[in-house]
Each structure stands twice: as C-alpha cells, then as structure tokens.
Tab-separated table of C-alpha atoms and ligand atoms in Angstrom:
chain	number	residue	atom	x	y	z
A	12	UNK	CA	-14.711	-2.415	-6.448
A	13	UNK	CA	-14.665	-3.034	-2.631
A	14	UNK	CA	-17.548	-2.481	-0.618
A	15	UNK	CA	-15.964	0.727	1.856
A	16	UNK	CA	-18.927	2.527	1.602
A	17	UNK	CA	-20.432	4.835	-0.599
A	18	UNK	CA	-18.383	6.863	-4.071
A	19	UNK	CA	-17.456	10.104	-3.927
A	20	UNK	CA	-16.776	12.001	-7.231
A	21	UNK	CA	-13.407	10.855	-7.379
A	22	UNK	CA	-13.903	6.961	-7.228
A	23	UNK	CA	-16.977	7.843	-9.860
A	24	UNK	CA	-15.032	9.079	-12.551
A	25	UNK	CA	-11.808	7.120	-11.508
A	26	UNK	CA	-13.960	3.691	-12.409
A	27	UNK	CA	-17.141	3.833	-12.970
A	28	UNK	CA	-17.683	6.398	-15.206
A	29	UNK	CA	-15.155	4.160	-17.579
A	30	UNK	CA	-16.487	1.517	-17.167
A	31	UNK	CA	-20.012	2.154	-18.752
A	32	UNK	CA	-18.604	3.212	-21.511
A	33	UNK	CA	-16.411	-0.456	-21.779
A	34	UNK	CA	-19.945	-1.862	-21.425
A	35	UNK	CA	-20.848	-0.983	-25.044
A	36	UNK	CA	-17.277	-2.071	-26.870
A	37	UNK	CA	-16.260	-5.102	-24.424
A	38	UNK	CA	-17.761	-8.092	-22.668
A	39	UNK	CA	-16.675	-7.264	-19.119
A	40	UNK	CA	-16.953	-8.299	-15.941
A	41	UNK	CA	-17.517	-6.421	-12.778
A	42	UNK	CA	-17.561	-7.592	-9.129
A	43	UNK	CA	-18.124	-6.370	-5.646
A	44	UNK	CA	-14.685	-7.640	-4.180
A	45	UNK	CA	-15.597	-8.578	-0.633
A	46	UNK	CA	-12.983	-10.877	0.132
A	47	UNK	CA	-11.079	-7.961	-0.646
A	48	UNK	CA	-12.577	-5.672	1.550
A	49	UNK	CA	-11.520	-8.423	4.354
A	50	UNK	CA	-8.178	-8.329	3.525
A	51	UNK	CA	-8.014	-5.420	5.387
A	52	UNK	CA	-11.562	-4.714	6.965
A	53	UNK	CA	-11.381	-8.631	8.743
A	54	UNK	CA	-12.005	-7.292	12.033
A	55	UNK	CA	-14.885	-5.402	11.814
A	56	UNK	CA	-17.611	-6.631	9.138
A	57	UNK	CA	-20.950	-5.811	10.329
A	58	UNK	CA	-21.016	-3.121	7.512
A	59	UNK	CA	-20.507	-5.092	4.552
A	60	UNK	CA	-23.586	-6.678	4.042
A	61	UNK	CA	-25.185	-3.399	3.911
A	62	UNK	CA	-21.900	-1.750	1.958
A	63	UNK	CA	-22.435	-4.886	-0.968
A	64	UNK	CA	-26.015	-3.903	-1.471
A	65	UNK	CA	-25.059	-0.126	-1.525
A	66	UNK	CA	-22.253	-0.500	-4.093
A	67	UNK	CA	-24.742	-3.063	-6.210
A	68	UNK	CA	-26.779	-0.155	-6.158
A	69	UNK	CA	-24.309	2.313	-7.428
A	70	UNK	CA	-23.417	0.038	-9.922
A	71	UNK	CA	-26.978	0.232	-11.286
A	72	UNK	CA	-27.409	3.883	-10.959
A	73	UNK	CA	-24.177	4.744	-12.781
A	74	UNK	CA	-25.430	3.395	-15.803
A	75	UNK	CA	-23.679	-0.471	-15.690
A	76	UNK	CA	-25.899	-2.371	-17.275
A	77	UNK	CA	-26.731	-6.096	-16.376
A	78	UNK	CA	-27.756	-6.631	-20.229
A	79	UNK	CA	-24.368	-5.790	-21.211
A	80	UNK	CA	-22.416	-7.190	-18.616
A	81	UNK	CA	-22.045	-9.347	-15.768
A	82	UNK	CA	-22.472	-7.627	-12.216
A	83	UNK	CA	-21.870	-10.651	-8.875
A	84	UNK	CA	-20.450	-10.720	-5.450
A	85	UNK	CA	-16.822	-12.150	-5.630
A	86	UNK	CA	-17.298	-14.371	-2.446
A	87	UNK	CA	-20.454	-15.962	-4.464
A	88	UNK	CA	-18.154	-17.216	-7.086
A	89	UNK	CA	-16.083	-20.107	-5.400
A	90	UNK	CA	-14.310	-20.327	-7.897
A	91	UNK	CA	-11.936	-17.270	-7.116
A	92	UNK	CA	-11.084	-18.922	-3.926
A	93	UNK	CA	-10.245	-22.157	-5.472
A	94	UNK	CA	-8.004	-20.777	-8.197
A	95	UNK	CA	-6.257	-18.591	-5.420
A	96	UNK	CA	-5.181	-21.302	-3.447
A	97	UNK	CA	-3.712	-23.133	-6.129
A	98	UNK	CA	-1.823	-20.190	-7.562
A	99	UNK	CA	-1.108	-19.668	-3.799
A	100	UNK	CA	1.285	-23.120	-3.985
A	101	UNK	CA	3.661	-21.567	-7.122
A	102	UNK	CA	4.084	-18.247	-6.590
A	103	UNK	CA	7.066	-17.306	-4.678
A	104	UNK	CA	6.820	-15.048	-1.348
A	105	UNK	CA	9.016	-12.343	-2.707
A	106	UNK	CA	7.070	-11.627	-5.641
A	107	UNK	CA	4.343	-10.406	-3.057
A	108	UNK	CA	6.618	-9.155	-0.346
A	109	UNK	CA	8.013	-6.351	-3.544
A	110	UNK	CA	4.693	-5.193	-4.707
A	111	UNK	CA	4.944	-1.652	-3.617
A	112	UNK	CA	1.300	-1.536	-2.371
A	113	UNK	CA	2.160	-3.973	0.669
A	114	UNK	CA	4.634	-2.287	2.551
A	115	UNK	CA	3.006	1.633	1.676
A	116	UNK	CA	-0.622	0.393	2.714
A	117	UNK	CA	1.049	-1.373	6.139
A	118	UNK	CA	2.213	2.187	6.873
A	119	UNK	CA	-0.923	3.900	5.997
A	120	UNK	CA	-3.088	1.697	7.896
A	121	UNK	CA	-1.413	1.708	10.885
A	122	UNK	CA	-4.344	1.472	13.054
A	123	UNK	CA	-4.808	-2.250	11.507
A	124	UNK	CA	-2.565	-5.493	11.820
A	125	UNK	CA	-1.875	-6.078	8.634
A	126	UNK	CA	0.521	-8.573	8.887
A	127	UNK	CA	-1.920	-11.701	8.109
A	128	UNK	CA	-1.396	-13.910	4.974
A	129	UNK	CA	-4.386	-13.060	3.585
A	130	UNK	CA	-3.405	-8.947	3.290
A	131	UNK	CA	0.374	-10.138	1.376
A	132	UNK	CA	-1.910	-12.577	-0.610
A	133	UNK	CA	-4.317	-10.313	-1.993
A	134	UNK	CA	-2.351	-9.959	-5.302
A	135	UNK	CA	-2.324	-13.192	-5.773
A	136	UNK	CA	-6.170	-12.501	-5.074
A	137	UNK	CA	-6.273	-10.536	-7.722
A	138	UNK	CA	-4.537	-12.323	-10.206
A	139	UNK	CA	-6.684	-15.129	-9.827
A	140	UNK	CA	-9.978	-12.741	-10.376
A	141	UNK	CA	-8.735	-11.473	-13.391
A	142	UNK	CA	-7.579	-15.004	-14.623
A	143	UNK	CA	-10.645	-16.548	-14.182
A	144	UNK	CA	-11.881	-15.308	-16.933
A	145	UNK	CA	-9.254	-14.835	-19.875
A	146	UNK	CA	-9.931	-11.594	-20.010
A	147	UNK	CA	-7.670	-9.604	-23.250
A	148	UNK	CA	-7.580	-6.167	-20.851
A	149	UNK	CA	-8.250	-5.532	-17.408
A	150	UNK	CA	-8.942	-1.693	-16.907
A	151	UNK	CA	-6.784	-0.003	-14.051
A	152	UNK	CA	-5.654	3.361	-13.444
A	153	UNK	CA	-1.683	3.715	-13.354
A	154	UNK	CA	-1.163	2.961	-10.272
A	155	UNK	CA	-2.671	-0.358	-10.669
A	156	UNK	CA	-0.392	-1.364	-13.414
A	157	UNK	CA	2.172	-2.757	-11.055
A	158	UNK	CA	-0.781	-5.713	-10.316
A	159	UNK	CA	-1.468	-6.775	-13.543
A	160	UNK	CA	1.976	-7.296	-14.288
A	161	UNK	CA	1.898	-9.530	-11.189
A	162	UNK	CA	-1.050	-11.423	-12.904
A	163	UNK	CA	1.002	-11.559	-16.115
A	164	UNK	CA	4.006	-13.553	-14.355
A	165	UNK	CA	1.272	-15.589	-12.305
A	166	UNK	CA	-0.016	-16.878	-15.850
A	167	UNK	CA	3.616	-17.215	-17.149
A	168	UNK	CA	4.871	-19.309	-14.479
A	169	UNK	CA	1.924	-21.736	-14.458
A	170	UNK	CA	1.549	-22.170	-18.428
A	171	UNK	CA	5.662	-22.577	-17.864
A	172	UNK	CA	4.820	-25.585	-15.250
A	173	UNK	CA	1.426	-27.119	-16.394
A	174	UNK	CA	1.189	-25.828	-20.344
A	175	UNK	CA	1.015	-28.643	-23.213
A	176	UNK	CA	4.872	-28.015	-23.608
A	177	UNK	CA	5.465	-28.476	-20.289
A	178	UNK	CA	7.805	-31.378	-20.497
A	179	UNK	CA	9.583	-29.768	-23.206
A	180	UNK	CA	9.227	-26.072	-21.096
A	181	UNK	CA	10.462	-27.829	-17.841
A	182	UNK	CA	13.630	-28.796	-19.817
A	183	UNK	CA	13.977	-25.709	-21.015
A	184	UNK	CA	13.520	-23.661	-17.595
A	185	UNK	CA	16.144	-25.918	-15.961
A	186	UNK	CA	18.710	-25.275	-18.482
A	187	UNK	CA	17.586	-21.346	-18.639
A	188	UNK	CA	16.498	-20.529	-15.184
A	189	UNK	CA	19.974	-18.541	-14.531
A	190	UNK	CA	19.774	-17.450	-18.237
A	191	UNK	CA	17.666	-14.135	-18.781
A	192	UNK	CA	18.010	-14.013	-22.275
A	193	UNK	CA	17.527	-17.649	-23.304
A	194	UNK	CA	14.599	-17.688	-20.546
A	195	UNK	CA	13.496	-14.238	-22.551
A	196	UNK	CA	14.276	-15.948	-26.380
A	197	UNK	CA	11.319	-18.218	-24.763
A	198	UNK	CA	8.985	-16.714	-23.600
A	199	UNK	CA	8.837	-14.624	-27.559
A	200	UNK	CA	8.220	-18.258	-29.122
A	201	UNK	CA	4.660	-18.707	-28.938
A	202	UNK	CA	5.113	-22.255	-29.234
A	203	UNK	CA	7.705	-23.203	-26.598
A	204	UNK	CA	4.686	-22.570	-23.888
A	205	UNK	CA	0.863	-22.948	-24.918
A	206	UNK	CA	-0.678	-20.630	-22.593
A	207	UNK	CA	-3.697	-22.268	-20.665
A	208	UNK	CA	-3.730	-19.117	-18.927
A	209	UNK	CA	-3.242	-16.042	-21.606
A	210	UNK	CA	-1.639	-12.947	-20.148
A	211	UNK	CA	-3.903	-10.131	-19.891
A	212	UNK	CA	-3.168	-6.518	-20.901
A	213	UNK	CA	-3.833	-3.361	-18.390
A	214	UNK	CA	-6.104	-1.469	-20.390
A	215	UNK	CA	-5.049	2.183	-18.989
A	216	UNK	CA	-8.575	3.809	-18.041
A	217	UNK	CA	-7.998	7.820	-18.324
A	218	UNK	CA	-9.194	8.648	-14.584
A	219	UNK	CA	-8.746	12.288	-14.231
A	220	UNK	CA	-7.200	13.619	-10.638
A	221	UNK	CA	-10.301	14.746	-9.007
A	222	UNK	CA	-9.412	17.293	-6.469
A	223	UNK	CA	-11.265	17.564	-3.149
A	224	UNK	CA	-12.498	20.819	-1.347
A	225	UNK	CA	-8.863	21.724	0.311
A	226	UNK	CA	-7.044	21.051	-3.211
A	227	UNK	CA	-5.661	18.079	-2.004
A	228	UNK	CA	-6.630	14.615	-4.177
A	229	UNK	CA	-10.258	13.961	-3.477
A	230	UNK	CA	-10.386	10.930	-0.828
A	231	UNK	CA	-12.705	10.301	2.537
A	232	UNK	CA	-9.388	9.783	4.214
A	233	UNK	CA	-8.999	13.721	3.980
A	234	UNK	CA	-12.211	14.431	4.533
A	235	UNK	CA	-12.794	16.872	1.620
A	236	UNK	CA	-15.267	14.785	-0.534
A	237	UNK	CA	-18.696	15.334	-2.782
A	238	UNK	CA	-20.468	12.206	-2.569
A	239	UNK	CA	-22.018	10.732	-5.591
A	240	UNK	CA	-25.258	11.179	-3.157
A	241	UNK	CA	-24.659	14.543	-1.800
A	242	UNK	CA	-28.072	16.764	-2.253
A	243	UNK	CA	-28.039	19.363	-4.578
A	244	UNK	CA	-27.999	22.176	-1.366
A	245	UNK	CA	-24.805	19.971	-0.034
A	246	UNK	CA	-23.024	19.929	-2.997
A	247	UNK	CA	-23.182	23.732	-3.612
A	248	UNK	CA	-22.391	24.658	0.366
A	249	UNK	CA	-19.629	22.472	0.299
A	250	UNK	CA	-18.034	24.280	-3.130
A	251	UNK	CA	-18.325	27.216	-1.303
A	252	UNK	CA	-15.780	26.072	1.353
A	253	UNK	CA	-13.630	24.848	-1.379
A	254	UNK	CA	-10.151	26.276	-2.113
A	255	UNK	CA	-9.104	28.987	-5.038
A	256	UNK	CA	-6.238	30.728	-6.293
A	257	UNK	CA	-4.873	31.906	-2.944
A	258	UNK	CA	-3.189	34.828	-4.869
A	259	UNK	CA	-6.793	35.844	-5.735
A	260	UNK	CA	-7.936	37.499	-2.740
A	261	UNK	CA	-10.254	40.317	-3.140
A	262	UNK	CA	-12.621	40.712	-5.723
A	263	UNK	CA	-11.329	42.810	-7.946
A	264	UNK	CA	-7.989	40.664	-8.427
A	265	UNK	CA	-7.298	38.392	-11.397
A	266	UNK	CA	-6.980	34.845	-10.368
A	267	UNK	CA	-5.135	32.244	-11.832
A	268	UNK	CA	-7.523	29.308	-13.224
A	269	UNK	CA	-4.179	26.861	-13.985
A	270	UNK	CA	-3.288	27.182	-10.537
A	271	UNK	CA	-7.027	26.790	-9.275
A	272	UNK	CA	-8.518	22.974	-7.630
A	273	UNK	CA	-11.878	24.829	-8.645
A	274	UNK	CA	-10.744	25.214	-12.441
A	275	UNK	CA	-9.363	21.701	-12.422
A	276	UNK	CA	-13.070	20.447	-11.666
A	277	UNK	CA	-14.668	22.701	-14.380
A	278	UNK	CA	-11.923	20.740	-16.602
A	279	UNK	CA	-13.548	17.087	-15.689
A	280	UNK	CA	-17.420	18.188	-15.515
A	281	UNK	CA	-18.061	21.535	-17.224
A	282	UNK	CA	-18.636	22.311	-21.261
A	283	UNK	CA	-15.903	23.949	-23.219
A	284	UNK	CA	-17.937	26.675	-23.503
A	285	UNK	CA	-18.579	27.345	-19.823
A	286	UNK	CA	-14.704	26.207	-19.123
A	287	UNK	CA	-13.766	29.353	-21.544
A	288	UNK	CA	-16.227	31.516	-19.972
A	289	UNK	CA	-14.728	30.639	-15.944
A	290	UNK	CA	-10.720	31.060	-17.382
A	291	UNK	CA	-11.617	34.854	-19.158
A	292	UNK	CA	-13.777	36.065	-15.995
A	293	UNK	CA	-11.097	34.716	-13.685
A	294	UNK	CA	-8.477	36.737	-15.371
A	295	UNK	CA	-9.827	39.960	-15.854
A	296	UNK	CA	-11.385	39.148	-12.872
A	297	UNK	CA	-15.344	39.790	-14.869
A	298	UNK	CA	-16.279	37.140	-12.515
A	299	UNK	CA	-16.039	36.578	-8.620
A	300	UNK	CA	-15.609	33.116	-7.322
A	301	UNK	CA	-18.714	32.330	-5.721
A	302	UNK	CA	-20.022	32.825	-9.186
A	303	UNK	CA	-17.382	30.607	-11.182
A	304	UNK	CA	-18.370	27.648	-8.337
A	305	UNK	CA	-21.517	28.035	-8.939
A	306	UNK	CA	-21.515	27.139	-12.797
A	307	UNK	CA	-18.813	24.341	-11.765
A	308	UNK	CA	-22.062	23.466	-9.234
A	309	UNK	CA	-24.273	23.631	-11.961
A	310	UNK	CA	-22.548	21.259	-13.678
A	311	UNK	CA	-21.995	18.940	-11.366
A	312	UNK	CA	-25.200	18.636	-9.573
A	313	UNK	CA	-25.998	17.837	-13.728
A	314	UNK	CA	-23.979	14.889	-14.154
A	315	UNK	CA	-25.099	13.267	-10.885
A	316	UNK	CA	-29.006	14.063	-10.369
A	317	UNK	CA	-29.759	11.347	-12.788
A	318	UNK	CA	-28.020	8.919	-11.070
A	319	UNK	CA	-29.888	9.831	-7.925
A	320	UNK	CA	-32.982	9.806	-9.881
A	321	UNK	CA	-32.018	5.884	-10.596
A	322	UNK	CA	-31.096	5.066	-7.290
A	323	UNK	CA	-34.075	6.280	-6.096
A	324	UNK	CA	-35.787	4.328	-8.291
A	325	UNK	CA	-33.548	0.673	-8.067
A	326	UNK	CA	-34.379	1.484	-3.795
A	327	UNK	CA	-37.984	1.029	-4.445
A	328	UNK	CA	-37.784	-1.951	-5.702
A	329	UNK	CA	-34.959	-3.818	-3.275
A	330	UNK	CA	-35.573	-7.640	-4.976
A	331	UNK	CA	-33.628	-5.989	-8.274
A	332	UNK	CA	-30.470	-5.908	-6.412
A	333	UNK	CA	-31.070	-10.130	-5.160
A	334	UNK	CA	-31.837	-10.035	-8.865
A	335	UNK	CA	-28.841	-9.012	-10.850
A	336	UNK	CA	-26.106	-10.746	-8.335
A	337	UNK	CA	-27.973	-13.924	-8.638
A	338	UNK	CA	-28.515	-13.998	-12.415
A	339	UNK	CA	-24.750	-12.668	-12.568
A	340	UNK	CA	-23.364	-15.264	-10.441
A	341	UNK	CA	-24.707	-17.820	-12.299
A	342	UNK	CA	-23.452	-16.449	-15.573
A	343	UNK	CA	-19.841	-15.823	-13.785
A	344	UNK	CA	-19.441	-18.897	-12.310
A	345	UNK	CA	-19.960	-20.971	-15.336
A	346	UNK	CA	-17.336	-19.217	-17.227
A	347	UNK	CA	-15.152	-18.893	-14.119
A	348	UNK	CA	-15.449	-22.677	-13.554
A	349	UNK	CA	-14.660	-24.057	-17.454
A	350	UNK	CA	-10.991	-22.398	-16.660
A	351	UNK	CA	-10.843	-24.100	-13.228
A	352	UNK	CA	-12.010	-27.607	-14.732
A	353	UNK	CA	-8.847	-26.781	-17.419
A	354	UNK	CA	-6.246	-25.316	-14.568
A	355	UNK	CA	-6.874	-28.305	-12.463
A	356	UNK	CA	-7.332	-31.157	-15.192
A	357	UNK	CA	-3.257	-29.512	-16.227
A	358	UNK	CA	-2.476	-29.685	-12.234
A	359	UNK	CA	-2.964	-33.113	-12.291
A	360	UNK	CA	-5.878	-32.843	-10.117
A	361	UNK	CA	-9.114	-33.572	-11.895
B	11	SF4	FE1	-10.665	29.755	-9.192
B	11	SF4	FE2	-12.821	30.463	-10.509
B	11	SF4	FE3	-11.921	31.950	-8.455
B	11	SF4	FE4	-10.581	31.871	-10.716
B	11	SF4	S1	-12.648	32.667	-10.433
B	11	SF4	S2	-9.714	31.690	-8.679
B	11	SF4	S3	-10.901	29.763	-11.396
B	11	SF4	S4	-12.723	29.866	-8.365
C-alpha cells in the first residue's frame, strides 16, 4: 500500500479488509511501498514520513497482525532495489511502455511529469517486490491482474536466461524465439527451465465497488469519501448528503433499492436482515430515506469504531510503530536476501 494519506472505506475493504483474513490461512507479506509513492509523488515528499507512520498505523488498527505476518517499509529492505535493477537489465522497454496503467495514469496525472524512468519502471518495481519472496499468490483486485502477469514473464525470462537448464534453454530459445508454439511446448515441460524464480499466481481478492456520496466510485480524487477516521457525527452528516434513487422524490414514493448507491453500501456493511428490512420499506415506501441511511450509518459507524478504538490506542504508545517495521524488516530482509544471494550467484555475479 502507498503512503497517500489516510483510507477511506473504499481502499479499506478493497485491501485491507482481505487481507486480515489472508493473515490466518497464508504467510504473507505486507509493505508500505514508498518508493512507490515516489514514482509519482518525487517532487514533493515532506508528507511521507508522516503518511508511512499513518498507514503503519492503519495497518495495526485494521486488525493485521505482526504475529501473523510481516509488516516493513519497502525502502528499508535493500533488497527490492537491488533485485530491480538487475531485472531492470533483461526486461525489454516495450513490455513496460504496453502496460495499460502507464499511458492512462500519464493522462490522469497531468499536473505531474511523469515521463521519468523511474514512473515506466515501477512494474518492474513491482515484480521485483513480489519476487523477492516466492510468494504462491499475490492478492490484487482485477485491475491489478495485468501486473502480475508482468511479474510472471519477468520470472520466465530470467529462469529462461540464468535457470540450471540454461545452456540447454538458451539453445532452445534461439532455435524457438520466432516459434510460439515450440517456445509454448517449453515453457509446459517443467524440466526444460528450473525456475529459480517460480511464477506467482494473482490471487483475485473480492473487493466490492464501494460507492462514494455522489454515486460515483468512492475515491478522494472525487471528493465524495468516508474516511476510515471520520467521527461518528461526520459519518452520519455526510450520508445525509449522499445520493438515492433520483426517481424517489417525495416521501410517499417507492424507490428503487437496485438502482440506489445507498442500497449498494447496505449490501457491503449491513446484516441480511437489516438489508431485507431497507429493500421492503424502500418499495412500499414504509420507510423514508433519512431513515434507511441511518441503519446503513449504524452499520457502518459499527464496523469502523473498533478500529478507531485501536488506533487510539497504537497512538499512545508511538515506539510500537518503530517496533513492528524494525522487527519486520529484519524478518523481510533475510528472506528477501536468500533469493538475491541465489538470483545473483545464477547472474554470474556473486
Ligand atoms: Fe435508497 Fe434507501 Fe431511499 Fe430506497 S429508501 S431510495 S434504498 S436511500
């Protein structure tokens, strides 16, 4: 997660609701990505000290658990430098220059030069983070599938070049290389390339659409967000401002609850019983919608006053956040560095 600032309710149950629950079934690995934040935030960092301790934080007060996982500050591990620079000398320009992200976030962020080496590398950023570590899944929403399968060729081409079989691979890739299928025929025989670097899965994370207060997908670019730290009075004025069923417009009409951004959020936080209750009132129109908001309110302000609570809590005691990136470093970099001893010792380097 980059340190931007702090989670609304959309980047909450987009990762890290998921990822406490992969806490209890996988040993994962989660990281404040700061060299990603300067990929595109390089001109302007007097925030991100202050953003890394704030996101530690959340971290902590969603429920991640530094028992059960390991929690560091990317930049801390040298190691994900390292292993980017290297994969930065065999991976060919156009495979970053297609991934879709580049060009669409160059015309997003217009107000930033984008154009630096660093902002096409940060795939190859990526791939090197995930890498590190031989993970079996890395968990992304959709849209993030498009990078792991850039992480997956990363690993192919460099077990193609530096695997066991290399000599016999490099033969092989010469005689193929303008051959898709006999390149393809290869790549299914687990023994024509030992893989020094496995190829990960995307683990698809279910991260529901979270819609924001004018309908539109929650995001602090539109400016219709509940923070993960919004007060329980802030949370419940700004659901009053938020959109309905515009075909609902006095009292006594019934409303439409599939057509509703309210209805949607009583979907991701509300019980079954409450959602059944909100879809009946709004169409016999039983209920007005100040009064359905308010249960979707109720249940809301439910799911995140404990994590206030924690954070609370976790701010009292500031040396618990030097704490868990220190003690997670360590524990990163020691498995991040046994696959850069192996990476460079089949470079030819160690
Ligand atoms: Fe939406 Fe609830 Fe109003 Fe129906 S009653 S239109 S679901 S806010």
């Amino acid at each position: 997660m980059r340190p931007t600032g702090r989670p609304h309710l959309g980047n909450y149950m987009g990762a890290l609701y998921n990822w406490v629950h992969l806490q209890q079934d996988y040993d994962c690995y989660f990281f404040i990505a700061d060299l990603h934040a300067l990929t595109t935030d390089y001109a302007d960092t007097h925030l991100l000290k202050e953003n890394i301790k704030e996101v530690t934080l959340d971290f902590l007060a969603t429920g991640l658990d530094p028992g059960r996982c390991v929690i560091f500050q990317q930049s801390q591990v040298m190691q994900h430098a390292q292993l980017f620079a290297l994969f930065s000398m065999i991976t060919p320009l156009s495979w970053l220059e297609r991934v879709p992200s580049y060009k669409d976030q160059q015309e997003q962020l217009r107000e930033k030069d984008l154009a630096t080496y660093g902002f096409l590398g940060y795939p190859l950023l990526q791939a090197a983070d995930i890498l590190l570590y031989k993970p079996d899944f890395v968990p992304v929403g959709a849209d993030q599938v498009a990078h792991v399968e850039l992480t997956r060729e990363v690993a192919r081409r460099f077990n193609q070049f530096y695997g066991p079989h290399s000599k016999t691979a490099e033969k092989h890739i010469l005689e193929a290389v303008s051959d898709k299928e006999k390149m393809a025929a290869l790549e299914d025989d687990p023994q024509a390339f030992a893989a020094i670097l496995p190829e990960p899965k995307a683990l698809l994370t279910p991260s529901p659409k979270v819609p924001g207060l004018d309908g539109r997908k929650m995001s602090k670019s539109y400016n219709n967000t509940i923070m993960l730290s919004d007060p329980e009075p802030d949370v419940r004025a700004k659901l009053k401002t938020m959109v309905t069923d515009p075909a609902r417009i006095r009292r006594t009409d019934p409303g439409n609850p599939d057509v509703c951004p309210v209805f949607d959020l009583h979907k991701i936080f509300s019980s079954e019983e409450t959602q059944r209750k909100a879809a009946h009132g709004c169409r016999t129109a039983s209920i007005g919608c100040i009064e359905c908001k308010s249960w979707v309110a109720d249940a809301i302000v439910a799911r995140i006053a404990p994590i206030q609570e924690r954070r609370r809590d976790l701010e009292s005691r500031p040396s618990v956040i030097d704490d868990v990136l220190a003690n997670g470093r360590d524990r990163a970099s020691k498995r991040a560095q046994q696959t850069l001893d192996e990476v460079q010792q089949a470079m030819g380097l160690a």
